[in-house]
Coordinates of C-alpha atoms in Angstrom, one line a residue:
X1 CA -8.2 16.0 -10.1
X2 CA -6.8 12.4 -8.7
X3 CA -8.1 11.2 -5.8
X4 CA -6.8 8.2 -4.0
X5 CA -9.0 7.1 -1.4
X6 CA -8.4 4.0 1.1
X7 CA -10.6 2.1 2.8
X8 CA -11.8 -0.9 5.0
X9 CA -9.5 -0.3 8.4
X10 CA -11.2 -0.9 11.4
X11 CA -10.4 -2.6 15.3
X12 CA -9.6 -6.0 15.0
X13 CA -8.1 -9.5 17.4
X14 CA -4.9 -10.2 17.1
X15 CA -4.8 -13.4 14.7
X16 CA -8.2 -11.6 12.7
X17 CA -7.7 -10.5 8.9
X18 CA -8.9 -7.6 7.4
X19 CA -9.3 -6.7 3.5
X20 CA -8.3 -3.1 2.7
X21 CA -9.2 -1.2 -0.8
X22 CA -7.8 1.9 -2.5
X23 CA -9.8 3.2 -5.1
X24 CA -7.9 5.7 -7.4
X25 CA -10.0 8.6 -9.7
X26 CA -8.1 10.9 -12.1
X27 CA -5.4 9.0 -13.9
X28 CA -5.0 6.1 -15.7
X29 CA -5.1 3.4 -13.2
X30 CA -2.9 0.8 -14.9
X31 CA -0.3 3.6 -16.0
X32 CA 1.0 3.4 -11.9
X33 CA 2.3 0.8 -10.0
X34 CA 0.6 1.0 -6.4
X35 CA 1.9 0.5 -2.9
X36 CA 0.4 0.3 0.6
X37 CA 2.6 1.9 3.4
X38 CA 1.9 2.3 7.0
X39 CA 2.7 4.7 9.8
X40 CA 2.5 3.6 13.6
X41 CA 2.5 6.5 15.9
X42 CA 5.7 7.6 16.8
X43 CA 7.2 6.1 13.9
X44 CA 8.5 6.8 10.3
X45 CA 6.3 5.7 7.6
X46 CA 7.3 2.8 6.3
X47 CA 6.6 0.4 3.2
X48 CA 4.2 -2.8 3.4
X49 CA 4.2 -3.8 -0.1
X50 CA 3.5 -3.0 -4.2
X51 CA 2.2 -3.9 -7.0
X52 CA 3.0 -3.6 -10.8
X53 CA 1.1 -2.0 -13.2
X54 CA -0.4 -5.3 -14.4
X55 CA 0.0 -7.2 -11.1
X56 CA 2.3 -9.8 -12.4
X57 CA 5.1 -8.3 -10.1
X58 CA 4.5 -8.2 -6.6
X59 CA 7.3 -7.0 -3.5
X60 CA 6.8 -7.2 0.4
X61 CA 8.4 -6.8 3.6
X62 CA 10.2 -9.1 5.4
X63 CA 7.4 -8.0 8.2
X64 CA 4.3 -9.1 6.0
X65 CA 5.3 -11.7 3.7
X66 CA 3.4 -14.9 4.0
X67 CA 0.7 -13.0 6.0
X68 CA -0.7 -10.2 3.4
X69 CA -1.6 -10.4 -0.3
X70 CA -1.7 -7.4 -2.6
X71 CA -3.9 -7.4 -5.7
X72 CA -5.4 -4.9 -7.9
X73 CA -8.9 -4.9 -10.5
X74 CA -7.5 -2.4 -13.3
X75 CA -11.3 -2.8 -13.9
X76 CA -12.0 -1.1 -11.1
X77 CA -9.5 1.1 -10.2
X78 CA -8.8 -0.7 -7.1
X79 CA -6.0 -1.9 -5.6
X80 CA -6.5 -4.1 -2.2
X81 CA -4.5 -5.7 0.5
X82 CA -5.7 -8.8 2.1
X83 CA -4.0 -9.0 5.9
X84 CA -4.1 -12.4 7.7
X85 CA -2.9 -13.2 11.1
X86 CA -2.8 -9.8 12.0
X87 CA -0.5 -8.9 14.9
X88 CA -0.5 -5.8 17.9
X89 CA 2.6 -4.5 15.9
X90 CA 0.7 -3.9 12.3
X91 CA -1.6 -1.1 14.0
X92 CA -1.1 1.7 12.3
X93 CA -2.3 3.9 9.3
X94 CA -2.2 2.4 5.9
X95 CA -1.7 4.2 3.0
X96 CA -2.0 3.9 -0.8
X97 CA 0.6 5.5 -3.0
X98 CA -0.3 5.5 -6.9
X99 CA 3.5 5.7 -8.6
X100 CA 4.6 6.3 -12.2
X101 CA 7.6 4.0 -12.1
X102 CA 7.8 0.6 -10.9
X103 CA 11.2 0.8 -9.6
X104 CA 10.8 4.1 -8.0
X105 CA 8.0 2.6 -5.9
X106 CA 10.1 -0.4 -5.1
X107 CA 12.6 1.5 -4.0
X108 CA 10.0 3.5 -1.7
X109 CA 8.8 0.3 -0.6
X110 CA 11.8 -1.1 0.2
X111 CA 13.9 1.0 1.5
X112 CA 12.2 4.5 2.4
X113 CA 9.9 7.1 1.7
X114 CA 12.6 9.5 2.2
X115 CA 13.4 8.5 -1.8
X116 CA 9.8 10.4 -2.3
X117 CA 10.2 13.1 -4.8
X118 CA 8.0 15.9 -6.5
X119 CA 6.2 14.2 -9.6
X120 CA 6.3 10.6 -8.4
X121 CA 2.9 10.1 -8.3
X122 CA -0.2 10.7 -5.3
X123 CA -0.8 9.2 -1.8
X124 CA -4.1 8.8 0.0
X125 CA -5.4 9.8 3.3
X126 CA -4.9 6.5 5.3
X127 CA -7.4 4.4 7.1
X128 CA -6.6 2.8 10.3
X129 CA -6.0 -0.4 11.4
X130 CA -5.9 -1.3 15.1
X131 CA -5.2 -5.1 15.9
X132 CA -5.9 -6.0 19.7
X133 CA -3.9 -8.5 22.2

């Protein structure tokens, strides 16, 4: 059974950073690229950013680049997302998505997760980030 499980949201100042993880169980880890998304309420979910399988690719948002690093520890299973100058306007839920193909997840990212299909690969709960003014 996979389990993708996020972590390390909490309440923080506007200008504060925070370090969320995603630890993924039942797959092989470095057979997925991984994403982070995030859903405000109200709104669509949207993508943040993604990794390749290896890391050596890397994609964000207009909305987050310069302010938030992906990584991942194919040692560990774990795929993070280090977020620095953290705004009001990044509260939301972030999630982890674990997909098969790079491009598919790119295209996720970028664009929409209306391009979601059956058999792309698993999603995680969510953990919440609230930034304060």
């Amino acid at each position: 059974q996979v389990q993708v499980v996020e972590s390390g949201g909490g309440l923080v100042q506007a200008g504060g950073s925070l370090r969320l993880s995603c630890t993924v169980s039942g797959l092989t880890f470095d057979d997925y690229a991984m994403g982070w998304f995030r859903q405000a309420p109200g709104k669509e979910r949207e993508g943040v950013s993604c990794i390749n399988w290896n890391g050596a690719t890397t994609y964000y948002v207009d909305a987050v680049k310069g302010r938030f690093t992906i990584s991942r520890d194919n040692a560990k299973n774990t795929l993070y997302l280090q977020m620095n100058s953290l705004q009001p306007e990044d509260t939301a839920t972030y999630y982890c998505a674990a997909v098969r193909a790079w491009d598919d997840l790119r295209l996720l990212v970028r664009e929409s997760v209306g391009h979601w299909r059956p058999g792309f690969g698993y999603w995680g709960q969510g953990t919440q980030v609230t930034v304060s003014s």
